[in-house]
Structures are given as structure tokens and as C-alpha cells.
Coordinates of C-alpha atoms in Angstrom, one line a residue:
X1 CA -14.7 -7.9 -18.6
X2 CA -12.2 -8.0 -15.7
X3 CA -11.7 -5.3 -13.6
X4 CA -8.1 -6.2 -13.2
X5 CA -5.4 -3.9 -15.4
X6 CA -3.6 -6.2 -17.8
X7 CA -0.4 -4.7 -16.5
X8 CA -0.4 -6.1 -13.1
X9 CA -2.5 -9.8 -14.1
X10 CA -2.5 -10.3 -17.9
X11 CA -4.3 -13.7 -17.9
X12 CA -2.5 -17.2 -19.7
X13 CA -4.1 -16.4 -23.1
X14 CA -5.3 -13.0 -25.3
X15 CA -8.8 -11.4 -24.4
X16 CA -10.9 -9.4 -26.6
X17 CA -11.2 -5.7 -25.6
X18 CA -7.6 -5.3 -23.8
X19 CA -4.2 -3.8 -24.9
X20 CA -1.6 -6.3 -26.5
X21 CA 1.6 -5.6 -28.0
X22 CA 3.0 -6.8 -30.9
X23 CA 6.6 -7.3 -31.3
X24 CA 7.9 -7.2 -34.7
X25 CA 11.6 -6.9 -34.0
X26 CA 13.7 -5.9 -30.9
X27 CA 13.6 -2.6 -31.8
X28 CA 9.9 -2.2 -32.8
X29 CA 6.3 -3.1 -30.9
X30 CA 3.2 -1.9 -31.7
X31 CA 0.3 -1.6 -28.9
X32 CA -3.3 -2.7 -30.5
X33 CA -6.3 -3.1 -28.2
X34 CA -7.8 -6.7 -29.8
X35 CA -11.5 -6.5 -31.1
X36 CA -13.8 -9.5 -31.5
X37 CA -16.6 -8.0 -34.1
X38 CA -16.9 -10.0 -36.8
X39 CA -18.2 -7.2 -38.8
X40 CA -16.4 -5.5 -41.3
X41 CA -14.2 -3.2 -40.3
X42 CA -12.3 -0.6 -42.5
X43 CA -13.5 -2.4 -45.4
X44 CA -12.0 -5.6 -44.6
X45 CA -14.4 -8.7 -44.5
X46 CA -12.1 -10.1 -41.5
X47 CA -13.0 -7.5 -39.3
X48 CA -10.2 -5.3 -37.3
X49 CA -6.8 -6.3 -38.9
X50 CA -3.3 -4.9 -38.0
X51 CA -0.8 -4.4 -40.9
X52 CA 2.6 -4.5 -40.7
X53 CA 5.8 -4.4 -42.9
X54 CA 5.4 -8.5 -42.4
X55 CA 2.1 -8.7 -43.3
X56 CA -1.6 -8.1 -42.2
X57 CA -3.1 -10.0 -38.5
X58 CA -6.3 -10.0 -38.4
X59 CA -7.4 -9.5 -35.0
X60 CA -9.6 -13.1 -34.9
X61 CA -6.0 -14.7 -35.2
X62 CA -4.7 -12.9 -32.3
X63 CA -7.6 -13.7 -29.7
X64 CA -7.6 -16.5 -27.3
X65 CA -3.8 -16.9 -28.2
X66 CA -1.0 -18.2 -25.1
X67 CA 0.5 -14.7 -24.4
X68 CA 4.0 -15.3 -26.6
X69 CA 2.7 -16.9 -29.7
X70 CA 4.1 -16.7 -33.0
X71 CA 1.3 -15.3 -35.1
X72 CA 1.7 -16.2 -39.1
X73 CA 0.5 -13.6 -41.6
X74 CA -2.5 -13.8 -42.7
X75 CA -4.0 -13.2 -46.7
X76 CA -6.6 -10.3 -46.3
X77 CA -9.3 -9.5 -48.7
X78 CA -8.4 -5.6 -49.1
X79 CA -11.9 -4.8 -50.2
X80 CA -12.2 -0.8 -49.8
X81 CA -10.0 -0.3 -46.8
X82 CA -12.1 2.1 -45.9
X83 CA -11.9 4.5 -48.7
X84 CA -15.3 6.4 -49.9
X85 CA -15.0 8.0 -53.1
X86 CA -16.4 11.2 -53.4
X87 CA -18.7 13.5 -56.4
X88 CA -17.2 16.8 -57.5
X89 CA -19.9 18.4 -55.3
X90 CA -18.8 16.5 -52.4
X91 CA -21.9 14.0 -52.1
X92 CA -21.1 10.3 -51.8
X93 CA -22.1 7.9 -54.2
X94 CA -24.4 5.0 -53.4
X95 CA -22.1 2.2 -54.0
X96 CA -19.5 2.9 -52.0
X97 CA -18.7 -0.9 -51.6
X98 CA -19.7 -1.0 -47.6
X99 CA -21.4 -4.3 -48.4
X100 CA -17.8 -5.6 -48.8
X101 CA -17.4 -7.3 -46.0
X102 CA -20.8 -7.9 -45.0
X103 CA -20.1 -11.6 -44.9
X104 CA -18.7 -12.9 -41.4
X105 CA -15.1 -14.5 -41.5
X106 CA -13.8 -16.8 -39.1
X107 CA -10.7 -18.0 -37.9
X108 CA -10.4 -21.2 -40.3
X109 CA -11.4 -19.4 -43.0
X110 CA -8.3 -16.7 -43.0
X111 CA -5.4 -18.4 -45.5
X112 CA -1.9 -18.0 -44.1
X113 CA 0.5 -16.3 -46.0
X114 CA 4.0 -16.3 -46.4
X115 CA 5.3 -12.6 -45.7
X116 CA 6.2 -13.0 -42.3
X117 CA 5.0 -13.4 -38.3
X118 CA 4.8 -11.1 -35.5
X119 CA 4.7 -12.5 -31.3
X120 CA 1.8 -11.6 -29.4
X121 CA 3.0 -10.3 -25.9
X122 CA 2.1 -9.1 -22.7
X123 CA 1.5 -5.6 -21.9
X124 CA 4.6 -4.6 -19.3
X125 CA 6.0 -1.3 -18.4
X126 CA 9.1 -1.8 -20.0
X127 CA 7.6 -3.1 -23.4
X128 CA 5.4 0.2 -23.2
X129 CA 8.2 2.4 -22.9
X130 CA 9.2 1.1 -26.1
X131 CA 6.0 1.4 -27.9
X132 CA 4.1 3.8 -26.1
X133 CA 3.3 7.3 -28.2
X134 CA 5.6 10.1 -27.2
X135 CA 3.8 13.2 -26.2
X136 CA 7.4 14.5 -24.6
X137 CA 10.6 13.1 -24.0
X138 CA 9.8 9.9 -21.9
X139 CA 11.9 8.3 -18.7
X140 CA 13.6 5.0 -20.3
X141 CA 13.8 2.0 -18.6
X142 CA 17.5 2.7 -17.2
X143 CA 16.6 5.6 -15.3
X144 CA 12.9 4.7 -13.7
X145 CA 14.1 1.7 -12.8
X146 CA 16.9 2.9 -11.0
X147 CA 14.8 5.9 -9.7
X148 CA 12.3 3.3 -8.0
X149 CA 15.1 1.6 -5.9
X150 CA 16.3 4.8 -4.9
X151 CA 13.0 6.5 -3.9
X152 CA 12.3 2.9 -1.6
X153 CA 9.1 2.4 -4.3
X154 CA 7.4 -0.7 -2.3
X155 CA 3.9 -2.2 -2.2
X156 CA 1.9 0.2 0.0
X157 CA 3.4 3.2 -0.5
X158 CA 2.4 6.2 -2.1
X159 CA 4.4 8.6 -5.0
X160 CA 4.2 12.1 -5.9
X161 CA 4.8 12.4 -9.6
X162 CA 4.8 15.4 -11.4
X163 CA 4.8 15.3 -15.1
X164 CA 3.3 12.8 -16.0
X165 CA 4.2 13.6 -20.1
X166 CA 4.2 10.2 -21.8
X167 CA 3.3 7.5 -18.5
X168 CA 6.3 5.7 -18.8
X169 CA 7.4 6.3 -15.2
X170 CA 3.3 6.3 -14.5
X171 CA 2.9 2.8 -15.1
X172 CA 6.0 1.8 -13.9
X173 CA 5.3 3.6 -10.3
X174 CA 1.8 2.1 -10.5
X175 CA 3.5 -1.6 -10.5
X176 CA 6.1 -1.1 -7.7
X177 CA 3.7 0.1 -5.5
X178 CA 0.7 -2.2 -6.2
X179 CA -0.6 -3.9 -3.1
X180 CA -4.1 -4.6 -4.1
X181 CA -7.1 -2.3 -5.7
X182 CA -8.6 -0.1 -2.6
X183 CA -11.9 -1.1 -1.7
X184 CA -13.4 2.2 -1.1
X185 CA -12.2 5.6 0.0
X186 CA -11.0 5.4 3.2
X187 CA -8.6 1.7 2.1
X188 CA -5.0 2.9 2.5
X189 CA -3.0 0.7 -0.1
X190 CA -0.5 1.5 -2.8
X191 CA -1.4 4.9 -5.1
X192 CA 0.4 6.9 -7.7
X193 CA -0.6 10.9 -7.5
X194 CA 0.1 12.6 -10.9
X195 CA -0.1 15.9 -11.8
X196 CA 0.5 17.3 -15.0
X197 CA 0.3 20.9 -16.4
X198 CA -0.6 20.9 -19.5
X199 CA -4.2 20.3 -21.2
X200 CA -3.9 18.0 -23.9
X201 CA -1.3 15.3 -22.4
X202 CA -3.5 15.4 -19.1
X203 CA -7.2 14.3 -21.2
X204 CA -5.1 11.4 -23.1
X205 CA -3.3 10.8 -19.9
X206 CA -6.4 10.2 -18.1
X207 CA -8.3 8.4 -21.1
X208 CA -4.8 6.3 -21.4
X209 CA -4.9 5.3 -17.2
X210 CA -8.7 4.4 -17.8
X211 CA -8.2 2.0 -20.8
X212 CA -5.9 0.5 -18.5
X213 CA -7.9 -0.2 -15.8
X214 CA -5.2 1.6 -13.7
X215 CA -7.4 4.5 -12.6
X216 CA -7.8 3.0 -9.4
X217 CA -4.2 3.0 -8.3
X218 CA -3.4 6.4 -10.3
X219 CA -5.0 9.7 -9.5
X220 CA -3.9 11.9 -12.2
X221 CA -4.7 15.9 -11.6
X222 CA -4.1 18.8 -13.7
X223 CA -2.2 21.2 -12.0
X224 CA 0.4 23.4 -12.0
X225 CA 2.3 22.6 -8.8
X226 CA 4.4 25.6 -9.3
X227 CA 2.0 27.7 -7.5
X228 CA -0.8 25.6 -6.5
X229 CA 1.2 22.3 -5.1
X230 CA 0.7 18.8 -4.6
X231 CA -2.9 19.0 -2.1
X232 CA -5.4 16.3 -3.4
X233 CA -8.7 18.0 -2.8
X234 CA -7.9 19.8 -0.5
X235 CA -6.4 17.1 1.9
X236 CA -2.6 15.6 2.0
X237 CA -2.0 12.3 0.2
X238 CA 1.0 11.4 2.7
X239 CA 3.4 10.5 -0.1
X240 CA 6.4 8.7 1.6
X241 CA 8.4 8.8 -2.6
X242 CA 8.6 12.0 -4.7
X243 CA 9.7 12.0 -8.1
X244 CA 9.6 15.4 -10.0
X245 CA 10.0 15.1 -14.0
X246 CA 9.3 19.4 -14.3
X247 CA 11.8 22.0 -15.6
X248 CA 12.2 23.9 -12.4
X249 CA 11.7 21.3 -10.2
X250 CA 13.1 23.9 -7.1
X251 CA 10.2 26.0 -7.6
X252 CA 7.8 23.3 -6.8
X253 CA 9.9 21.9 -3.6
X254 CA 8.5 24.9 -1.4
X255 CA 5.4 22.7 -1.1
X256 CA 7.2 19.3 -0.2
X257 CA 8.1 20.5 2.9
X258 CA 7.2 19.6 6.9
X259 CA 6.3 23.3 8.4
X260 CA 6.0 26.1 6.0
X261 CA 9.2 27.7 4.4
X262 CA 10.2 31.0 5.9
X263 CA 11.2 33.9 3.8
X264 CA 14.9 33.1 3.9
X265 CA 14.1 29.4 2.6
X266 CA 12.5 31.0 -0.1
X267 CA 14.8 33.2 -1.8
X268 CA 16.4 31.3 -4.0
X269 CA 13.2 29.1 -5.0
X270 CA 12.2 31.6 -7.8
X271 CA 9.0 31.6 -5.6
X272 CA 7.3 35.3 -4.1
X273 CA 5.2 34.0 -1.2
X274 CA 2.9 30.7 -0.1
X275 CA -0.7 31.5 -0.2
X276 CA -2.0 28.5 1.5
X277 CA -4.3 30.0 3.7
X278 CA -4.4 30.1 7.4
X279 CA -3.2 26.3 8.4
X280 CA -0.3 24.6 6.3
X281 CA -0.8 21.0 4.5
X282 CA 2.2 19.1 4.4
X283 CA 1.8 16.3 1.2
X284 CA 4.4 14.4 2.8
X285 CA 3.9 11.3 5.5
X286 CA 4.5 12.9 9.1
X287 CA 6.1 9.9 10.7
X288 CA 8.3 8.6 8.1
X289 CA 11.1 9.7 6.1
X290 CA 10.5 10.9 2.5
X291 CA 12.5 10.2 -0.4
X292 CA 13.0 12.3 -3.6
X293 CA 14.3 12.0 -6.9
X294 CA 14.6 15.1 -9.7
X295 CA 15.3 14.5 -13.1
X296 CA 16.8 17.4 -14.9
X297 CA 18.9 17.6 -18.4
X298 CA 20.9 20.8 -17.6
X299 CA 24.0 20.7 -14.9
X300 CA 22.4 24.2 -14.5
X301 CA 19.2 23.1 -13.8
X302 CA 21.0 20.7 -10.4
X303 CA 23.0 23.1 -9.5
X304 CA 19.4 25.3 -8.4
X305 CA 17.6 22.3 -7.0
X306 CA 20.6 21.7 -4.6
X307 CA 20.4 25.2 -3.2
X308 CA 16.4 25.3 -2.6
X309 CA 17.2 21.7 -1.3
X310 CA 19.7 22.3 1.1
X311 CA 17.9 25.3 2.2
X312 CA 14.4 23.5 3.0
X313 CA 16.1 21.0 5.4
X314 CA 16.9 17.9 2.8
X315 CA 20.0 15.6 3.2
X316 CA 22.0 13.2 1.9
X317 CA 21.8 14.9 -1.6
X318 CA 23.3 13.0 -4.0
X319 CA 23.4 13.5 -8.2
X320 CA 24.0 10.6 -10.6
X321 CA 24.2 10.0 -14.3
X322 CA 22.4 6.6 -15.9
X323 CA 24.6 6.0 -19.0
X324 CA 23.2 2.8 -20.7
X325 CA 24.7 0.8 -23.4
X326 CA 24.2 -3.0 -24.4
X327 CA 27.2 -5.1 -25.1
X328 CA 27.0 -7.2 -28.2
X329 CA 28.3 -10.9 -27.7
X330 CA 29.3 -12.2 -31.0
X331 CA 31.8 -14.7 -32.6
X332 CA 34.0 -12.8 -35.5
X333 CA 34.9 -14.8 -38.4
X334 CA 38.8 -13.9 -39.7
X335 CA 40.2 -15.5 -42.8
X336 CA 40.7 -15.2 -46.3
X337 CA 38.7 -18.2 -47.1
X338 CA 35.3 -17.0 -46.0
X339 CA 32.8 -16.0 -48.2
X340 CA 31.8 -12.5 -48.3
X341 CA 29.0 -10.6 -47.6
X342 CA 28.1 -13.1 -44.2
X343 CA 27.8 -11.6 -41.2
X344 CA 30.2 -10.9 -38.5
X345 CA 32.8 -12.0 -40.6
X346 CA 36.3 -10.0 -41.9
X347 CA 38.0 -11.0 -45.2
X348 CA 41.5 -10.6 -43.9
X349 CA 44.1 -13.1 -43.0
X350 CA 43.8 -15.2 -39.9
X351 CA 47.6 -15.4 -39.2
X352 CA 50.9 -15.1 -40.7
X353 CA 50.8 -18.2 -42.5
X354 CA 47.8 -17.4 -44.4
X355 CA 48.7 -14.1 -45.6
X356 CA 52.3 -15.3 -46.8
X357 CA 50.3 -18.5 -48.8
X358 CA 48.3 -15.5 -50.2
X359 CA 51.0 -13.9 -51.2
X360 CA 53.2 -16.4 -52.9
X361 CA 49.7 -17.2 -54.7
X362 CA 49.4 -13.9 -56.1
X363 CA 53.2 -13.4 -56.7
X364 CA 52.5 -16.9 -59.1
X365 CA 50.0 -15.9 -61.1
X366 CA 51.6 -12.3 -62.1
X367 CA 54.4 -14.1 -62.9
X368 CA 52.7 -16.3 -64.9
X369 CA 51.1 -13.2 -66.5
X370 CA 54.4 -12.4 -67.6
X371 CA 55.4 -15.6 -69.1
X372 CA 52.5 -15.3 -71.4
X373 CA 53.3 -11.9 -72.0
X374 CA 56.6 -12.5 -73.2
X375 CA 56.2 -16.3 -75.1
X376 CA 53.0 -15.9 -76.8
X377 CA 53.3 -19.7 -78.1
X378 CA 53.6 -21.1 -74.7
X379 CA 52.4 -24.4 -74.4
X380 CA 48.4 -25.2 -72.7
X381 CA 49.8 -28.3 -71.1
X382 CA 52.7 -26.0 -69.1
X383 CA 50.2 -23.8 -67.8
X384 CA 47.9 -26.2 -66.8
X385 CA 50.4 -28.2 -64.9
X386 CA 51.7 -24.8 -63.3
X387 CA 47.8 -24.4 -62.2
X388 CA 47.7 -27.7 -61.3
X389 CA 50.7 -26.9 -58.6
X390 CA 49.3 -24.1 -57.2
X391 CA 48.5 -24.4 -53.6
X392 CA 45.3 -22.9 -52.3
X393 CA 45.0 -19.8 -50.3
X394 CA 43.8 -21.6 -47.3
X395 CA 46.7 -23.8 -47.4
X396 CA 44.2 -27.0 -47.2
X397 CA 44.2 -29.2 -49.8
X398 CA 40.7 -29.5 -51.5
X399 CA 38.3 -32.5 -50.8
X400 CA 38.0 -35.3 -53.3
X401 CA 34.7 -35.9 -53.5
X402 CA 31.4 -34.4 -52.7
X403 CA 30.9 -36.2 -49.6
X404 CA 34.3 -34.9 -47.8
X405 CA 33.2 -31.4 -48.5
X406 CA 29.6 -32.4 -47.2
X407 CA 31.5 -34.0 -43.8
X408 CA 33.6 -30.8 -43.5
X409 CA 30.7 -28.3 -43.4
X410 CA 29.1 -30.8 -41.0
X411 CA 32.2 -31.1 -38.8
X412 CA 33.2 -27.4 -38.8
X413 CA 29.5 -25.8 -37.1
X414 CA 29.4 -22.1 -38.3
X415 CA 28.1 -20.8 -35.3
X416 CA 31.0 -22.2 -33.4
X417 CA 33.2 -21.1 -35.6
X418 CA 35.6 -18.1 -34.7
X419 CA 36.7 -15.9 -31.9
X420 CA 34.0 -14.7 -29.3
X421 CA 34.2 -11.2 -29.1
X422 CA 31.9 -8.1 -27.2
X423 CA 30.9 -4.7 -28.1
X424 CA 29.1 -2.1 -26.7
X425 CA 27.0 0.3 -28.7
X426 CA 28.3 3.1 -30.3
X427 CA 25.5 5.4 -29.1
X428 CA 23.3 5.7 -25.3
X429 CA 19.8 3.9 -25.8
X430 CA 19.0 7.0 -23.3
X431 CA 18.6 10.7 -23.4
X432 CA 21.4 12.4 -21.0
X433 CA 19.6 13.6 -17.8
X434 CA 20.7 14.3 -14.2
X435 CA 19.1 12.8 -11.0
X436 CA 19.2 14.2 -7.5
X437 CA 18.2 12.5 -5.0
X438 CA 18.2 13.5 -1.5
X439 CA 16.1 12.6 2.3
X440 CA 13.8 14.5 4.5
X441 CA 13.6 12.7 7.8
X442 CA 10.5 12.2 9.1
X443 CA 8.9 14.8 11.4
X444 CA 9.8 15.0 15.4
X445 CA 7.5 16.5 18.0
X446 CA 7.8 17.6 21.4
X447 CA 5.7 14.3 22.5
X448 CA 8.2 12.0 20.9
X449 CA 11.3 13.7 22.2
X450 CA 9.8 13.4 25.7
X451 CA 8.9 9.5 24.8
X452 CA 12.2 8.8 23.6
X453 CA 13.8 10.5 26.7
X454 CA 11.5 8.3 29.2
X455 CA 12.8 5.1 27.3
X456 CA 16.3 5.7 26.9
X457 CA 16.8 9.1 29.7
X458 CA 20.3 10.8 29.1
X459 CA 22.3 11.4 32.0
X460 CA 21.4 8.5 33.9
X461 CA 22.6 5.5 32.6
X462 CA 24.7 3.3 35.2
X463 CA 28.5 1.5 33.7
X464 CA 29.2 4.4 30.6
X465 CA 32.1 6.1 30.4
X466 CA 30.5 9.6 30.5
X467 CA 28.9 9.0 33.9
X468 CA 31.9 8.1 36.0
X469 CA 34.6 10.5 37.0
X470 CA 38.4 10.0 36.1
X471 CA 39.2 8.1 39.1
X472 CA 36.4 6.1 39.1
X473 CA 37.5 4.8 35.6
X474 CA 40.7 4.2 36.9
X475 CA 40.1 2.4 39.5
X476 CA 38.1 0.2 37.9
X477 CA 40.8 -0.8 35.1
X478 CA 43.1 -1.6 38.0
X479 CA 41.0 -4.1 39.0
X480 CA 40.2 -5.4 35.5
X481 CA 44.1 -5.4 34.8
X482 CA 44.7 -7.7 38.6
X483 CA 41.6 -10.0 37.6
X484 CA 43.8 -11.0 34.4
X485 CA 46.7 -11.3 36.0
X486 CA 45.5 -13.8 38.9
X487 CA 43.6 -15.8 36.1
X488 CA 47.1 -16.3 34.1
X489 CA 49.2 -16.7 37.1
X490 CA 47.0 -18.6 39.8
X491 CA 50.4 -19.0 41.9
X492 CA 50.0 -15.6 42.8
X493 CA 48.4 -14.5 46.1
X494 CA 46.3 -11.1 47.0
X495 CA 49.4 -9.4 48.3
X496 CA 51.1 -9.8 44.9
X497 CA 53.7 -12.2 46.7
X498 CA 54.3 -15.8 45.5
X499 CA 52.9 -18.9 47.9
X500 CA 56.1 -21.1 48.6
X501 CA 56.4 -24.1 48.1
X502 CA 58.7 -27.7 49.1
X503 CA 61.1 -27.9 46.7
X504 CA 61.4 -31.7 45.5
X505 CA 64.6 -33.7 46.3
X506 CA 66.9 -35.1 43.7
X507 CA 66.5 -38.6 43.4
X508 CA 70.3 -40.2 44.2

């Protein structure tokens, strides 16, 4: 089995023992992890099969597939799905019908059916957003995505996140920054440090990042980073990203910080004192500049994180709202001549002409409702002639013959029919949430003050306007101004006089 994660190099076809997703509508996929036994399975002879609302896959269908096949349903032999009937005392019986599927079933001999089809794709970030199992509420595609361009998320570097909840923004983060699987300890490529508080998410994290083959790009630590941090055993990771998914994400910026905050820094941060001992761990990169990104559903919860940050030395803060919506591209049907009940189409008239045909149409036949109210004996042949005259609603007269109806459907394509038309959706894809963003420059030392001031020294520089006195400049723009002026005029001499010159005689 390959060593690479399925998220970062899938392979052209399926593979037995990795995660697929299968997409059953645009709204629905379902992640399965394809098995090759040909054993029974659940009580089904065909071995592991996935049922849907279309139909049931078995999983020998769905193996060495191109990634993006249309899979057919297949018909399953039930057998016991599993089930083991129990005795009153709670002892099972003997024939519990596990020889069921004893038989092995291959490919060719599973019958297609005709319930339906599912498409076999690729494992991506974004399509396990959408079908990944919420543990909390989960960053959408909207946001992380906009959160990694922000941050400067690039092969190579390496993210604080904390709370990790669901892994959407985990395996997202684990992408942008991929570079290559480290080699061994000391290999600085791309990594992903996660930390997450609580006990049960952080086990099916973990198990999650392992069935992935991501756990060597993602370091996932159980933590609370309140109080304790972002230290990986004991050392810095030198993050150059930060992204903090946490309810009070101010008490946990004390710790992203250069030097260690002073009392005064603190007092706002909800946080008593840092206990880290007698030498202070920055987890940031010392000689570059950090970026950070919060992501908070409460105004109230910004308005806190701004304070701590603009008290711990960050700048350019900035908050922004993702609001997401798809806009719908359809063509709308209008007119009083389409059936009903098809889609994207409105039974009302198309224009003024239409509507007044419908109306002199109905006006007709109530007043031929009260003829034959009034004349009971009113001849069949009269009516039928006054039938006969009636135009239709459409105003069009109707076809002869089968064949002009047949050429008129064929002319008149119902997918180009109508007027194009866009909507957006009435309701945000996303949950609200509030991101702050902000910079920490990067860390500057005595040394590389003093190098900087040996390459480019201050005071010194020869031809700038702050090292010449006010005469000096004037006399110098004097100059510049008589340069000009001997270029446009060249007739002129140094003394500002004019050279004379012969003047020419007339000719007689």
C-alpha cells in the first residue's frame, strides 16, 4: 500500500483499502473506505456493499474504477444483512444463516439494476467538507479558502491551528502547505500543528489524520493552549501562519508573541500570569513576519481579540465577513401555452397580445354559456361552427398533420427556449462568523540594526535633500534652471547677453 495520502496524489483509478467518496447528488457524498475481501460481509455474499437511496454498490464494482466513473446499481442478495436472531435467554441459535455468503462473488457475476447510479470521486478537501462527519460546527469552503490566502499558506510553511473540531480547515492547511513528506526529524518542509482540547474529537482526529496517511504533515496535540500554549515538546515549531478556531481566541494570543507579555499587555487577555519557566519560547518564526487569522461568531467576541491584539504589538488588523451564495443561471419559460407542472416555467401571459387573445377566448365561451342557457333548442351545427371559429390562446393556428407538430417541437429546442435569467440563493451555504486578521513583523535585533546601518548608514549619504543646507540647494537649482535655458536657447552666451550677428541684405 502507498505511503502517499490520497488527498495530495489519488492515483488514475480506485484502490482497495483507501477513502473514496461517493457523490449521489450536489448536495450529498458519502465517504467509504473500499474493501477487496471477497468474503461475506454483513451477510451479503458480495462482500462490503454500500447502500444508498439509488441502490446498493458493492464495493467489487467500485475497485479499480477511473476516479469519476458512473457506477450502475447493482442487484444484491440481502441474505441476513447481518442480523442474528436471538433465544428468550439471550443465547444464539445455531443457524444463524452465516453460511450465507460463504460462496465468493465476483464482479461479472453482480446483475445490474435499474434503481439508479452514483460517481466514484476523488478524495479533496472541499468534497470532504461536504461529507465529512460533524463533531462541531466545521470552517466551509468560503472561509478556509479565503483564510489560506490571507495567512500567505504556501508550500514550506508551517500553521498553528487550534481547534481542530471536524478537520475541514486540517486537511485543507495540510494541502496548501505540502512540499514533500519529511524524511526524518530534522527535514524542514511543509507541517500543520494542531491542537485540540477536548478528548473525544482529538482520538478520532488522530485515528482520522492516520487513515489518511496525513500524519506525517499533521502533528495533532491535545492541549489546551489557554494555559499551556502552542510549545511542541518542549521546543518552538516556528510557525510563520496562525489560524485560531477557539472561543476566546485573546486568551490564547499571550503565547503567540516575540518576548514575553508584560503585565500591562496582559490585562485585558482574561489571563493571570505566564508560567513558562525561566527562559521564554516564542512558537513563532524569529526572522519572518507572522500572519494570523481568528474566526469568531460573536461581534463581541472581535471586539476582545482587537484589544489583546493591539496591545501585544500586532498590526494591520483587519475583520471581514465571508457571505456566500450561488447564483442560479436558468432560462424561465412565460406563456399561457406551456404545459404545467415543467420546470422553470410560469403559466402566465408572455405579452399583451396573449393575454387579450385569452381573454376574448374566455369572454366567447361564457357567452356561449349563455346562449345555451337561454335557447335550450339551439342548434349542434351553430355551436360547432362557433367552436370551429374560435381562435387559440396562443394565437397560432394549429398544425395539420402529425408531422408539422413533430417539425415544430424539433425546430423550437426546449432548452433554448425562453428568457435567461439569474438568482442567488435565498439562504448563506455558510454559518455567519467574523475573521480578524492582523501582522506581527518579524523580530529585529541589535545585530541587524547595526548591519542594516553599515549597508545603508543614515547621515551620510552624498546628493539628498536632508544633507545639504538651504543655500546649497539653491544654488544648485540655479544652475539646473541656466543648464535648461542654454540647451533651449543655444544663441545665448555665459553672460546672459545675445552673440550678434550680420544681418542679411535685401535682395534688390
Amino acid at each position: 500500500m502507498s505511503d502517499l495520502s490520497p488527498f495530495l496524489n489519488p492515483g488514475p483509478r480506485t484502490k482497495p483499502n483507501t477513502l473514496a467518496l461517493a457523490h449521489l447528488s450536489r448536495d450529498s457524498i458519502q465517504p467509504i473506505y473500499l474493501n477487496d475481501t471477497s468474503d461475506a460481509v454483513d451477510g451479503y455474499a458480495e462482500g462490503a456493499v454500500l447502500n444508498t437511496r439509488f441502490g446498493s454498490f458493492p464495493h467489487s464494482t467500485l475497485l479499480d474504477k477511473p476516479w469519476g466513473s458512473q457506477i450502475r446499481a447493482s442487484v444484491v442478495d440481502t441474505g441476513s444483512r447481518g442480523r442474528k436472531l436471538k433465544l428468550n435467554n439471550g443465547a444464539e441459535p445455531e443457524n444463524d444463516m452465516e453460511d450465507a455468503g460463504s460462496g465468493v462473488v465476483t464482479t461479472k457475476d453482480v446483475k445490474t439494476a435499474s434503481s439508479g447510479f452514483i460517481h466514484i470521486l476523488p478524495p479533496t478537501p472541499e468534497l470532504w467538507t461536504t461529507s465529512l462527519p460533524h463533531r462541531t460546527q466545521v470552517v466551509y469552503t468560503p472561509d478556509y479558502s479565503y483564510i489560506l490566502h490571507r495567512i500567505r499558506a504556501r508550500p514550506g510553511m508551517k500553521i498553528i491551528e487550534a481547534g481542530a473540531g471536524s478537520g475541514s480547515f486540517t486537511h485543507a492547511a495540510a494541502r496548501a502547505v505540502y512540499n514533500g513528506y519529511p524524511r526524518d526529524a530534522q527535514d524542514t518542509r511543509g507541517k500543520v500543528f494542531s491542537f485540540e482540547y477536548n478528548q473525544d474529537r482529538y482520538e478520532k482526529m488522530r485515528q482520522e489524520i492516520s487513515d489518511h496517511r496525513l500524519d506525517k504533515l499533521v502533528q495533532i496535540t491535545h492541549r489546551d493552549v489557554y494555559n499551556d500554549g502552542f510549545l511542541v515538546d518542549g521546543e518552538s515549531p516556528e510557525a510563520e501562519c496562525v489560524f485560531l478556531d477557539l472561543p476566546a481566541p485573546w486568551k490564547a494570543l499571550p503565547h503567540l508573541s516575540r518576548q514575553k507579555p508584560t503585565p500591562t499587555q496582559l490585562s485585558n487577555s482574561e489571563v493571570g500570569s505566564l508560567d513558562t519557566g525561566p527562559e521564554w519560547k516564542s512558537p513563532l518564526h524569529p526572522g519572518r513576519t507572522v500572519y494570523i487569522c481568528t474566526f469568531s461568531p460573536c461581534i463581541e467576541q472581535v471586539t476582545k481579540t482587537i484589544d489583546v491584539m493591539r496591545r501585544l504589538g500586532w498590526m494591520d488588523i483587519e475583520m471581514v465577513e465571508v457571505a456566500h451564495r450561488r447564483i442560479l443561471v436558468m432560462r424561465e419559460r412565460i406563456g399561457l401555452n406551456i404545459p404545467a407542472g415543467e420546470r422553470g416555467s410560469s403559466q402566465t401571459a408572455a405579452n399583451a397580445t396573449e393575454a387579450i387573445t385569452k381573454l376574448k377566448e374566455i369572454e366567447g365561451r361564457f357567452k356561449n354559456q349563455q346562449s345555451r342557457t337561454r335557447d335550450v333548442d339551439v342548434d349542434m351545427e351553430d355551436n360547432e361552427d362557433i367552436a370551429s371559429n374560435a381562435k387559440p390562446m396562443n394565437g397560432k393556428k394549429e398544425p395539420d398533420s402529425p408531422s408539422d407538430e413533430a417539425e415544430d417541437e424539433t425546430s423550437n429546442k426546449p432548452w433554448m427556449a425562453g428568457r435567461l435569467i439569474h438568482r442567488t440563493e435565498p439562504e448563506l451555504k455558510t454559518h455567519t462568523s467574523y475573521l480578524v486578521f492582523a501582522v506581527l513583523p518579524q523580530e529585529w535585533s541589535e545585530a541587524q540594526e547595526a548591519a542594516a546601518f553599515a549597508n545603508w548608514p543614515c547621515g551620510n549619504e552624498s546628493k539628498v535633500i536632508g544633507s545639504l543646507d538651504k543655500e546649497a540647494r539653491k544654488r544648485e537649482k540655479r544652475e539646473l534652471l541656466q543648464g535648461k535655458k542654454r540647451k533651449k536657447d543655444p544663441g545665448t552666451n555665459s553672460e546672459g547677453g545675445r552673440a550678434s550677428s550680420p544681418k542679411k541684405s535685401k535682395a534688390s
